[in-house]
XYZ file of C-alpha atoms in Angstrom:
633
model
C 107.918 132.887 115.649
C 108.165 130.601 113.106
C 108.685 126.732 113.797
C 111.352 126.138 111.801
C 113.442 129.222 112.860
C 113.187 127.506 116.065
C 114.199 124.479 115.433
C 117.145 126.015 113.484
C 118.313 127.835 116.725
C 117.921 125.539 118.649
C 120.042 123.067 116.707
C 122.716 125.571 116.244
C 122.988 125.989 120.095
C 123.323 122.194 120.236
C 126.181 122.375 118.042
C 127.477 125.029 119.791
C 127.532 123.442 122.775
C 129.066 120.064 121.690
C 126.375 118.446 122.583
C 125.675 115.088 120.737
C 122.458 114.424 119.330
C 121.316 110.754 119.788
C 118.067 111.451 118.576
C 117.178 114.530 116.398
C 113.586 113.441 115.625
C 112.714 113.719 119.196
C 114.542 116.506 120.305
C 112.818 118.131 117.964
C 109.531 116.536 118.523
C 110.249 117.803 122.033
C 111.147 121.343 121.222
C 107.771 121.117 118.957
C 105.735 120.633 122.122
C 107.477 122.908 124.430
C 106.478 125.514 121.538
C 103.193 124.781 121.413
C 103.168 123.928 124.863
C 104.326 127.800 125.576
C 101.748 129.098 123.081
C 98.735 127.554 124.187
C 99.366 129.369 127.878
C 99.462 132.993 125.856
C 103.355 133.641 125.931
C 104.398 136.196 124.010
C 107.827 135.895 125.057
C 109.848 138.502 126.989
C 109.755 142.050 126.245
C 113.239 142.494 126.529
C 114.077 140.723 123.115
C 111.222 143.249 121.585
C 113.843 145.694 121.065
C 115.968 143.546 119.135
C 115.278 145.013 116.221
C 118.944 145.074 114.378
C 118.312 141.424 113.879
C 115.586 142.763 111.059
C 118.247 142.304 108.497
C 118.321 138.406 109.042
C 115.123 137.834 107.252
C 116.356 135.001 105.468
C 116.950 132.737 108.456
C 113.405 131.288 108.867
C 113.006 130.155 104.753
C 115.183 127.525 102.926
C 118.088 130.078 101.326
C 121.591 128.407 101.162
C 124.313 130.649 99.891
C 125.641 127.685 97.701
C 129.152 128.561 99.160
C 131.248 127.777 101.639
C 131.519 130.973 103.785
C 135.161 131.205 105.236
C 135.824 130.276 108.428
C 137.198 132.780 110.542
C 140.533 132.761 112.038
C 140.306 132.768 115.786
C 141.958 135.438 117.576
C 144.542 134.616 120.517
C 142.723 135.004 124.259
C 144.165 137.313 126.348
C 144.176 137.321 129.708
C 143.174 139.792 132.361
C 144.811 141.425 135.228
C 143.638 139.739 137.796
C 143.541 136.363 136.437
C 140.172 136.485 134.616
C 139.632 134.248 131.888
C 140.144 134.050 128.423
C 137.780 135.439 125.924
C 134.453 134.110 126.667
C 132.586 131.645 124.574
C 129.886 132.885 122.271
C 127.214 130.690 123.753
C 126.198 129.663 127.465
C 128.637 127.319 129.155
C 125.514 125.189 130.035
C 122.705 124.005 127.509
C 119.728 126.498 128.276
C 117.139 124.925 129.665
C 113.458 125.202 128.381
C 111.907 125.422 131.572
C 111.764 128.824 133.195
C 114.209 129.597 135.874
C 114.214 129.439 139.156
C 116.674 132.158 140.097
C 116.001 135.230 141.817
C 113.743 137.744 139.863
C 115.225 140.479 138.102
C 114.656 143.811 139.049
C 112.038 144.517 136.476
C 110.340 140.696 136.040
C 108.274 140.273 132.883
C 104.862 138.489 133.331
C 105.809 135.823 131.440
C 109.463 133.416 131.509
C 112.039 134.860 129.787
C 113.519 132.456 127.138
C 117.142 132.967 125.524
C 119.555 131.182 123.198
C 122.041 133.557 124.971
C 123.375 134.801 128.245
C 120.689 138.181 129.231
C 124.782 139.793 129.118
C 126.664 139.721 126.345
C 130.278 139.940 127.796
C 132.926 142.095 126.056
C 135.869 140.811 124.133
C 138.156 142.633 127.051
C 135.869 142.102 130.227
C 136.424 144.001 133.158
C 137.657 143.040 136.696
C 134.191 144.325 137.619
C 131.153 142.268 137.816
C 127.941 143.012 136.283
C 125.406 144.875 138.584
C 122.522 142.373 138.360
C 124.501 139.068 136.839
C 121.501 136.427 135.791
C 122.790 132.864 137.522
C 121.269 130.525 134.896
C 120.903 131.439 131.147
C 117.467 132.408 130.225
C 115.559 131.747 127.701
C 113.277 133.138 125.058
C 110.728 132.521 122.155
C 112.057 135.504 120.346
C 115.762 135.304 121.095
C 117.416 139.054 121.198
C 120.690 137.417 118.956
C 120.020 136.953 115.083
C 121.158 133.921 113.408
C 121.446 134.464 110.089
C 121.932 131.110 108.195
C 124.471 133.169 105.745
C 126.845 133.327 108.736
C 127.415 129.221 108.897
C 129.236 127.088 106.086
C 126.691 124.991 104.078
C 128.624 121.830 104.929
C 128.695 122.477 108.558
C 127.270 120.112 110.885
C 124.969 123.282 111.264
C 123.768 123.873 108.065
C 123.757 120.451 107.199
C 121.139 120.041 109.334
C 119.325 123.434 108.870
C 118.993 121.819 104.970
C 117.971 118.748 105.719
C 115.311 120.187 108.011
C 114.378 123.190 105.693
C 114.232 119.930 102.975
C 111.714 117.462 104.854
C 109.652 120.252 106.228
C 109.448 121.651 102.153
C 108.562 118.137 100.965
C 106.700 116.552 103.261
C 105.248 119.163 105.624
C 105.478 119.831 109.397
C 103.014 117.238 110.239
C 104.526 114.763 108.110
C 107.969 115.504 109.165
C 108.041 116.381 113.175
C 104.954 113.663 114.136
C 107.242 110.801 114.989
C 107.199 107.180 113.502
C 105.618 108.732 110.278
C 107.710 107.722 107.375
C 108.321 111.674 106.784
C 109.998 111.341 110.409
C 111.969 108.468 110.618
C 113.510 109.357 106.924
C 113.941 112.665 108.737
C 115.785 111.095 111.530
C 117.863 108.539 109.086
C 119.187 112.046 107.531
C 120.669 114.004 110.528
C 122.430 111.109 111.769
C 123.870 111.471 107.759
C 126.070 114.536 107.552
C 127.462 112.996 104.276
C 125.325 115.765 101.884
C 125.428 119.474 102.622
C 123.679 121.978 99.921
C 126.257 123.849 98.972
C 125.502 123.692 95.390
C 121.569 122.740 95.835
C 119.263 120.992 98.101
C 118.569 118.781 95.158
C 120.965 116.071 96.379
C 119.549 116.292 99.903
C 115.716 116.041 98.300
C 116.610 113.156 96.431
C 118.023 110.854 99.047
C 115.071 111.952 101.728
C 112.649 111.213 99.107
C 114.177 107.633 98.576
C 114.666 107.134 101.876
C 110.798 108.109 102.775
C 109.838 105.668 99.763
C 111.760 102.745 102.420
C 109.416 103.467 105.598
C 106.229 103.995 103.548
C 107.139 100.761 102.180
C 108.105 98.494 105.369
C 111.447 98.220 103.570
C 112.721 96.248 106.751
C 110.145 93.421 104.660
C 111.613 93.365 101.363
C 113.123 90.732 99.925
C 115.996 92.612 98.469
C 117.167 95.909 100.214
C 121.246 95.342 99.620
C 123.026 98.802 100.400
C 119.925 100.311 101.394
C 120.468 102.822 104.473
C 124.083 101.723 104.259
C 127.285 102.990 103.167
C 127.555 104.655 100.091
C 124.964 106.829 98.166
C 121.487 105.850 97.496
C 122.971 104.958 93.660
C 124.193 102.114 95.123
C 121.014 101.520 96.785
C 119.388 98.033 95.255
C 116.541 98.667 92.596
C 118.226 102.604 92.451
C 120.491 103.409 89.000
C 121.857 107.449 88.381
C 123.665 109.170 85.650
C 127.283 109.204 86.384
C 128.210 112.719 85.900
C 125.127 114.390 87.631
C 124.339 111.192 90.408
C 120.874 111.762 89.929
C 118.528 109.303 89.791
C 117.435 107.738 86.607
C 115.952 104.673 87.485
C 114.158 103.189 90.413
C 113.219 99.491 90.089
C 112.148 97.248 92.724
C 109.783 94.785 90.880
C 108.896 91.729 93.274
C 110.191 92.597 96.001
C 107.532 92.731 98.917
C 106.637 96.569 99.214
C 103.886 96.691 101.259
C 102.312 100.328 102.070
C 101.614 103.479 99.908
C 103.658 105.627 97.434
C 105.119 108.739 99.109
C 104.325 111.886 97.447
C 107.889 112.686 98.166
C 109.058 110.584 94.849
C 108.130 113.135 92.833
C 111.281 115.805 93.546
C 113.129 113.436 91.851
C 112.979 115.140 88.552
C 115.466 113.556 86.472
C 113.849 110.031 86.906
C 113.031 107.964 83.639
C 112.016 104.770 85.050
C 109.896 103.989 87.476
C 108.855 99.655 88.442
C 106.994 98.616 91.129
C 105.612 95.532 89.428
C 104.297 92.948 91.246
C 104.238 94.244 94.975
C 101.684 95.084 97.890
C 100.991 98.312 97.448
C 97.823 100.521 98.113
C 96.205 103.440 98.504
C 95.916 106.448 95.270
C 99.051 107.569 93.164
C 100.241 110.387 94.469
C 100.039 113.428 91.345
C 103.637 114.539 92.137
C 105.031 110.972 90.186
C 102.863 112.473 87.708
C 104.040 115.861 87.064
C 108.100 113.856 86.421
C 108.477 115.362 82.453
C 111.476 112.932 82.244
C 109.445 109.525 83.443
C 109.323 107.541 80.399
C 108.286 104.118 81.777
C 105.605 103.843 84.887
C 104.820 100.388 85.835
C 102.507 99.718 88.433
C 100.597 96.670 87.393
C 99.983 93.611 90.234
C 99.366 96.024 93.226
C 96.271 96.751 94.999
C 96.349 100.953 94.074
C 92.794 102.285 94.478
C 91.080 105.241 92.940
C 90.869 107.340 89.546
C 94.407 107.744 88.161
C 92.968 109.521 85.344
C 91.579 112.114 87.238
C 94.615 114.505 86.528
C 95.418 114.929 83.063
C 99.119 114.105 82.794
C 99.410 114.137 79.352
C 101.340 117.603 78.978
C 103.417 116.574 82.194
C 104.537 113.537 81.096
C 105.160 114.189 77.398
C 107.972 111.401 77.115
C 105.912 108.721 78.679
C 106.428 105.168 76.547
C 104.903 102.870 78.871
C 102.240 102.850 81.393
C 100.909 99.552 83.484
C 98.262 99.692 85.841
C 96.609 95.867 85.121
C 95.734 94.160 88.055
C 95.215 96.888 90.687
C 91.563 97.864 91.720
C 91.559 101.332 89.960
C 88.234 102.896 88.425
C 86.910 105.485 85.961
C 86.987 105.567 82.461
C 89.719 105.902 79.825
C 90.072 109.820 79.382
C 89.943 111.194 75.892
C 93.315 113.100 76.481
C 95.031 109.420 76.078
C 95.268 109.764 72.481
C 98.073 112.829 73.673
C 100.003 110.584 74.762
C 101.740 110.065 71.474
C 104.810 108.186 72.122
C 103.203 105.772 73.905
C 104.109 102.099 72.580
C 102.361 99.945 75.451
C 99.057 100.860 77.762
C 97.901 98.394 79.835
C 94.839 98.413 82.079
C 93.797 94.633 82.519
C 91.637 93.699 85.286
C 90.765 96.785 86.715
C 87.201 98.310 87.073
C 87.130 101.294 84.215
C 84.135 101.274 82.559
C 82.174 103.426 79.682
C 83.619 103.439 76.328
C 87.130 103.009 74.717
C 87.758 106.600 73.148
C 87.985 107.368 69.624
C 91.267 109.462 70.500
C 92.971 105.941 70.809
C 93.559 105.976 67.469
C 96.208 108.786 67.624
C 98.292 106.485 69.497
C 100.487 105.186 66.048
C 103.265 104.206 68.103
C 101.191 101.687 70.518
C 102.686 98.299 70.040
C 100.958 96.726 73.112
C 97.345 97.297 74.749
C 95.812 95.205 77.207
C 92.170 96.275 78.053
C 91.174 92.758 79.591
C 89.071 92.097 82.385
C 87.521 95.545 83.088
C 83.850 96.987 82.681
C 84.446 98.443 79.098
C 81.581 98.632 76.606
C 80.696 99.530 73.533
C 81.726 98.097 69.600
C 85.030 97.122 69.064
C 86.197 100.440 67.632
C 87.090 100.636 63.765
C 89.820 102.902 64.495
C 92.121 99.694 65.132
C 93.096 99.801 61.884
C 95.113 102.854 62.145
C 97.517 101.318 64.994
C 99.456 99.450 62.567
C 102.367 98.763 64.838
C 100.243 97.100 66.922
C 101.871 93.919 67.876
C 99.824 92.559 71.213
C 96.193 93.289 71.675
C 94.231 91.655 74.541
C 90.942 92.725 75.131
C 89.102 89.848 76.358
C 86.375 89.643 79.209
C 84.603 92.911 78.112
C 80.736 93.661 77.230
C 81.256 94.641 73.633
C 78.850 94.456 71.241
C 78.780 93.697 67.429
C 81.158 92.073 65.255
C 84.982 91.879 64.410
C 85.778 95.022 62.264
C 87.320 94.241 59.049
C 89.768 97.173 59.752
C 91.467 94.451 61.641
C 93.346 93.105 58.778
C 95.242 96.148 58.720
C 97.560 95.135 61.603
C 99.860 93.438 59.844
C 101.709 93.388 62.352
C 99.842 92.051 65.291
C 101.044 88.500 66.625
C 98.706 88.062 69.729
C 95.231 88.735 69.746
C 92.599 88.010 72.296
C 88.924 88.888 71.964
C 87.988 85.783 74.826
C 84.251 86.553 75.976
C 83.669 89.926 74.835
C 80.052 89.173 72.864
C 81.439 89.045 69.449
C 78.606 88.594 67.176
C 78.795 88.209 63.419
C 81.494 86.007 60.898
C 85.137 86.169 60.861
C 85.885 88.925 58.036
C 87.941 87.672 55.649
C 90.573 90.196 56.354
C 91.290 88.256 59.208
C 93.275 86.318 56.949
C 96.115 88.888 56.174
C 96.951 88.782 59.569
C 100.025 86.079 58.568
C 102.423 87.190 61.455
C 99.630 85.785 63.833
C 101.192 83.546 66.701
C 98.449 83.209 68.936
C 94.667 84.036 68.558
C 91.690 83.276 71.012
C 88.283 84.468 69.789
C 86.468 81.744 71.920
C 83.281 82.021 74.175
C 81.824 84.621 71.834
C 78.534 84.357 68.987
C 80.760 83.951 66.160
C 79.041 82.249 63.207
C 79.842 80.820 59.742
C 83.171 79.436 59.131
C 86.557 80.324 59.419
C 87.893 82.158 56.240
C 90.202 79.656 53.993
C 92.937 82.611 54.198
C 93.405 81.645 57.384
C 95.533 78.723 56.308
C 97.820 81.220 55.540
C 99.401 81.507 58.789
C 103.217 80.253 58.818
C 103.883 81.653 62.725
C 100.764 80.601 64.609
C 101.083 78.560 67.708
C 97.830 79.081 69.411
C 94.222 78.943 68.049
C 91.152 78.840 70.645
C 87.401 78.883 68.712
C 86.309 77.344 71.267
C 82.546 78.206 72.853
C 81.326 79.600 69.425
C 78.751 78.640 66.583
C 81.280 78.171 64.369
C 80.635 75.635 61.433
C 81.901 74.125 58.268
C 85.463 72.102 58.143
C 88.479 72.026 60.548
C 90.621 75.173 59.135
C 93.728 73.948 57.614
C 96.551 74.602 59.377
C 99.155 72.081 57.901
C 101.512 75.205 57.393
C 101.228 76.406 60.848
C 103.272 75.184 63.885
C 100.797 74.877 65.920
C 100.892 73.739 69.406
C 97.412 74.543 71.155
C 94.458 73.630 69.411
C 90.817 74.510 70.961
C 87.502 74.446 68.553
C 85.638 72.545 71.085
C 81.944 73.438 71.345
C 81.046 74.492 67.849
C 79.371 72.984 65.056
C 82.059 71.543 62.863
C 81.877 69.010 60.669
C 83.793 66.865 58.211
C 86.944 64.217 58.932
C 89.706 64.587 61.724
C 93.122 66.354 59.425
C 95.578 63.570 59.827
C 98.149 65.946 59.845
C 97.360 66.267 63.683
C 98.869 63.303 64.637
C 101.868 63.985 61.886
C 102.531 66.807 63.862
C 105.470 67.466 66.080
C 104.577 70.369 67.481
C 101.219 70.129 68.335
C 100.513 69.432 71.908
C 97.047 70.140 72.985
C 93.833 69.015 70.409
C 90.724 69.912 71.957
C 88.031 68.748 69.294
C 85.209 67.815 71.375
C 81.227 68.477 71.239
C 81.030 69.122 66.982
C 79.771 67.193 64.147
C 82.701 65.806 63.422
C 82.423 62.023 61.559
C 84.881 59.864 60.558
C 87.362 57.217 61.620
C 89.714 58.222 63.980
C 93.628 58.759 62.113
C 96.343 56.219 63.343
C 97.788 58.314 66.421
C 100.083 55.658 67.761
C 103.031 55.959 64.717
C 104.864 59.031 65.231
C 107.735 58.561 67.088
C 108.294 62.382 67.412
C 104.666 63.272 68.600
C 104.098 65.597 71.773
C 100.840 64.982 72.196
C 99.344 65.513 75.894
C 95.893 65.734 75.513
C 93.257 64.373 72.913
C 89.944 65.288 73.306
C 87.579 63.507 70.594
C 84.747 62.925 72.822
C 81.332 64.195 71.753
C 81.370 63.687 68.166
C 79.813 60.976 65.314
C 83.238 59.482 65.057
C 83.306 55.794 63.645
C 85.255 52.592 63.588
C 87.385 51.423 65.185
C 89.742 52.597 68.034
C 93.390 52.741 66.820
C 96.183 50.931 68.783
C 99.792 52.668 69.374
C 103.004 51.384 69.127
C 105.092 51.630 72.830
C 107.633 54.179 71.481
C 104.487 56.785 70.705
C 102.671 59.027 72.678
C 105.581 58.874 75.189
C 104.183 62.237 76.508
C 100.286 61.522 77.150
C 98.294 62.765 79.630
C 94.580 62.263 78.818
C 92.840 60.388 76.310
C 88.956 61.046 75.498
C 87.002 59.490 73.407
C 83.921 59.184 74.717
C 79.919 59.745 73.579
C 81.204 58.819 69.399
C 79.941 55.680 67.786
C 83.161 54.021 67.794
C 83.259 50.256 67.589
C 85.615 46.785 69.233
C 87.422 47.323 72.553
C 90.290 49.581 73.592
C 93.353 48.248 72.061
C 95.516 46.400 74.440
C 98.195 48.669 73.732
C 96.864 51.798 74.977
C 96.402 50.330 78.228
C 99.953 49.084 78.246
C 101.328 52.431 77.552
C 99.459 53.955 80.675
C 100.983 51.093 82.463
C 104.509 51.591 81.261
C 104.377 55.799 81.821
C 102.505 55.388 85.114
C 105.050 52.475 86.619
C 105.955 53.175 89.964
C 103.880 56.489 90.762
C 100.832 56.935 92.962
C 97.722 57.258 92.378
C 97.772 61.177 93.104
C 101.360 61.397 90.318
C 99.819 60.078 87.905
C 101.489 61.238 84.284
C 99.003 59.372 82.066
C 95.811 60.446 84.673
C 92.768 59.864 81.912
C 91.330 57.449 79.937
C 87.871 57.875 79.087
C 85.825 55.611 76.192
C 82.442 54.190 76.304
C 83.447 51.352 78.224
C 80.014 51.091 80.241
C 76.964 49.205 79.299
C 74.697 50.261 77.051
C 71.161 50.775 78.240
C 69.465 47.394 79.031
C 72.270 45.363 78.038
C 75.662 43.976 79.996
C 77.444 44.977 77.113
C 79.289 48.367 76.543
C 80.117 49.436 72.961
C 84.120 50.148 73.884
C 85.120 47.307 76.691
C 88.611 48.543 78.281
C 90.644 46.993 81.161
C 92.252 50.074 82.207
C 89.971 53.273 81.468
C 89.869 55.492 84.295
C 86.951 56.927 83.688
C 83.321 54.620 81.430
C 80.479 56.082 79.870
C 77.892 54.704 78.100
């Protein structure tokens, strides 16, 4: 006999018999064992229900097959009563809950081998009984595996208590299997449990609604959703739409959306999520979760945005080729997880993708050619992963690509000159990727450029003039390179973060550094770099934190600052140059006046550091200060 058709019975003799239901997932748990229990011994139930067989026509009662209708409930007909007193018409079902055991009353005439196990009474009385009493009455209900009465499911309403819970069952058992679903304080189970104490769904139109609060409410034990930090509504009153993280379409009340970024999930996804088909958005940023994606999220044709990035998700994702079931998809994050493989050529399907990000993972091999089908990418991040390879030339055809990060890789070669044809890129990042080679000199028609790094690479020769051509960019790091000739000019440029440290520049310091009222990191040190030092101390308006000179052939001498400058300070290095006379007075009484009052460890103006030690075999250092935290000679 089939395990749910047992369950199903057995529920709707529960019903029958008013008998409340504190805890479904262990009654049937309990019935599960019995079952199993009775089969392991050989049962084969009793003969007598053998013969039932007009119950054939109730096929349908063991499989999932609402009539999507409300059957009409029949009118009950008046008792009436007998001669002698005898009682009104008797109830359909025993007058005591059947008990599982066998019984202990005195054997029947003909005994089968094995306990007799019924749903109802071994007599079915009449509707007019007689004054007579059966020949061989039974004193206790019996019971049987195969039960001699048919149930068929078409006989209850779909918004009974009854077929409420024949759905619900039918729906976990469907989605999440019998082991999933009857082994208690699985996820499957306790959802499972969560639902038949929640008559407030029936499937009278569907089990859709049914799947698609079981699947959400799975999602909240897989996910120790007692933990999270925000779980308003959730298992409350109302529908799961007014769950927290959970938006639907008003008409239909399916869901659309399901966002809980930051919020402490800690656990696995449940395969369950992926019934709910009308889903477009799915964000799990930032959480705790583990374990491989389960294929079913990836077989939703609706999902347009998957983010899964900041999670510890294990495995090859691109295994399954999802690019025909997720035809829509716009976005897809998986950075910072710990999944493997290698990019799939099928990416390039993907065709309205507009961001792809797969940062600091561990996919290796090479980045495939088929990339350059993606014309609607706006945003990749291949950072941190075991990539290798050139730099493909095929960049050129993503011209809508805004953000490109691709640092920490082991490329070889040099920078493509195809890359001048993103025109509209503003942040690029080749950091550490064994860039060999010059800059090409279509680097320079890159003028929407906010932020580039191209530092800690084997770049040689100098920077292209056109690069002074940049009106947006913020954010230049060279350092780490082989870089030579002047200091770009960047006059036009607000920039902010400066970083050609560790190259082989040459020439004078721009004055138009310390003119500047934007710029707020200069990080010139270890070049060729001679010169006098530009007054630094005059601009009322600077934001200068940090000043790193040290490690050059600067000359002369070290320029004082007037007490309204350099308000903002932090560190000061000027160290291992040829620079001449003391440090000014008034550079020490400017850390004095922004450290007043804080300790050692608060600090705002932390670093001072000059040749203010002595010079080999002498007392006397070539840059005496008073107040330099840190001397060198």
């Amino acid at each position: 006999m089939c395990l749910k058709r047992l369950i199903f019975l057995t529920l709707v003799t529960l019903v029958r018999s008013k008998i409340e239901i504190e805890n479904p997932i262990e009654t049937l748990v309990n019935i599960t064992l019995s079952y199993n229990s009775f089969t392991a011994t050989g049962g084969k139930g009793s003969k007598g229900s053998k013969g039932s067989k007009g119950s054939k026509g109730s096929k349908g009662g063991s499989t999932y097959s609402p009539s999507h209708t409300k059957s009409p409930k029949s009118k009950s007909s008046k008792s009436k009563k007998s001669k002698k007193g005898a009682s009104a018409e008797p109830s359909a079902s025993p007058s005591t809950f059947p008990s599982f055991r066998p019984t202990t009353s005195q054997p029947s005439s003909s005994p089968s081998q094995t306990p007799s196990i019924s749903f109802e009474p071994s007599k079915i009385p009449s509707a007019s009984p007689t004054n007579r009493p059966s020949s061989s009455p039974s004193q206790s209900p019996t019971v049987s595996m195969n039960p001699t009465t048919s149930f068929n499911p078409s006989s209850y309403d779909c918004d009974s208590p009854v077929g409420i819970r024949r759905d619900i069952i039918d729906v976990a058992i469907d989605l999440s299997g019998e082991g999933s679903a009857l082994t208690p304080n699985t996820p499957q189970s306790n959802a499972l449990n969560f639902m038949l104490n929640d008559l407030t769904l029936n499937a009278c139109d569907g089990p859709e609604q049914i799947e698609q609060r079981y699947a959400v409410v799975v999602l909240y034990y897989s996910t120790r959703g007692d933990g999270w930090n925000n779980k308003t509504n959730w298992l409350g009153n109302g529908t799961e739409c007014d769950w927290h993280g959970i938006s639907c379409n008003t008409n239909s009340a399916k869901v659309e959306n399901l966002i809980l970024e930051k919020n402490n999930l800690i656990g696995t996804l449940p395969s369950e999520l992926g019934v709910l088909a009308n889903i477009q958005k799915i964000n799990f940023f930032d959480n705790k979760l583990e374990g491989t994606v389960p294929n079913s999220i990836l077989d939703i044709s609706s999902l347009t945005f998957l983010d899964l990035e900041a999670n510890m998700l294990t495995g090859d994702i691109f295994l399954k080729d999802f690019s025909n079931s997720l035809p829509n998809l716009e976005l897809l994050a998986l950075g910072e997880n710990d999944l493997e493989g290698s990019i799939p050529t099928w990416i390039g399907d993907l065709t309205n993708l507009n961001s792809f990000a797969i940062q600091n993972n561990k996919f290796s091999e090479t980045i495939p050619t088929e990339l350059y089908k993606l014309t609607n990418l706006e945003n990749l991040f291949l950072s941190n992963n075991n990539l290798e390879g050139d730099i493909p030339t095929f960049l050129g055809n993503l011209s809508n690509l805004i953000l490109l990060r691709a640092e920490n890789l082991d490329l070889t070669g040099g920078i493509p000159s195809q890359i001048g044809l993103l025109t509209n890129l503003a942040i690029l990042n080749f950091n550490n990727i064994n860039l060999s080679s010059s800059i090409p000199l279509e680097f320079g028609n890159l003028d929407n450029l906010i932020s580039v790094n191209l530092s800690f690479n084997k770049l040689t020769g100098e920077v292209p003039l056109t690069a002074s051509n940049f009106e947006n960019l913020k954010n230049v790091e060279l350092e780490n390179n082989n870089l030579t000739g002047l200091i770009p000019n960047f006059s036009k440029s607000p920039i902010e973060f400066l970083s050609i440290a560790n190259n082989f520049f040459s020439g004078p310091i721009p004055d138009y550094f310390f003119e500047s009222n934007t710029l707020e990191f200069l990080y010139l040190s270890n070049n060729t770099l001679t010169g006098v030092i530009p007054q630094w101390g005059t601009n009322i308006d600077s934001n200068l934190k940090d000043i790193y000179l040290n490690g050059n052939m600067l000359t002369g001498p070290i320029p004082g600052v007037t007490m309204n400058s350099l308000n903002d300070i932090t560190e000061i290095l000027i160290y291992n140059n040829t620079l001449t006379g003391e440090v000014p007075k008034s550079i020490c009484d400017l850390r004095k006046k922004i450290n007043k009052g804080l300790k050692q460890d608060e600090l705002k103006f932390k670093s001072l550091q000059a040749d203010c030690a002595p010079l080999p075999g002498t007392d006397i250092p070539r840059n005496p200060c008073k107040c330099c935290s840190n001397c060198f000679s």
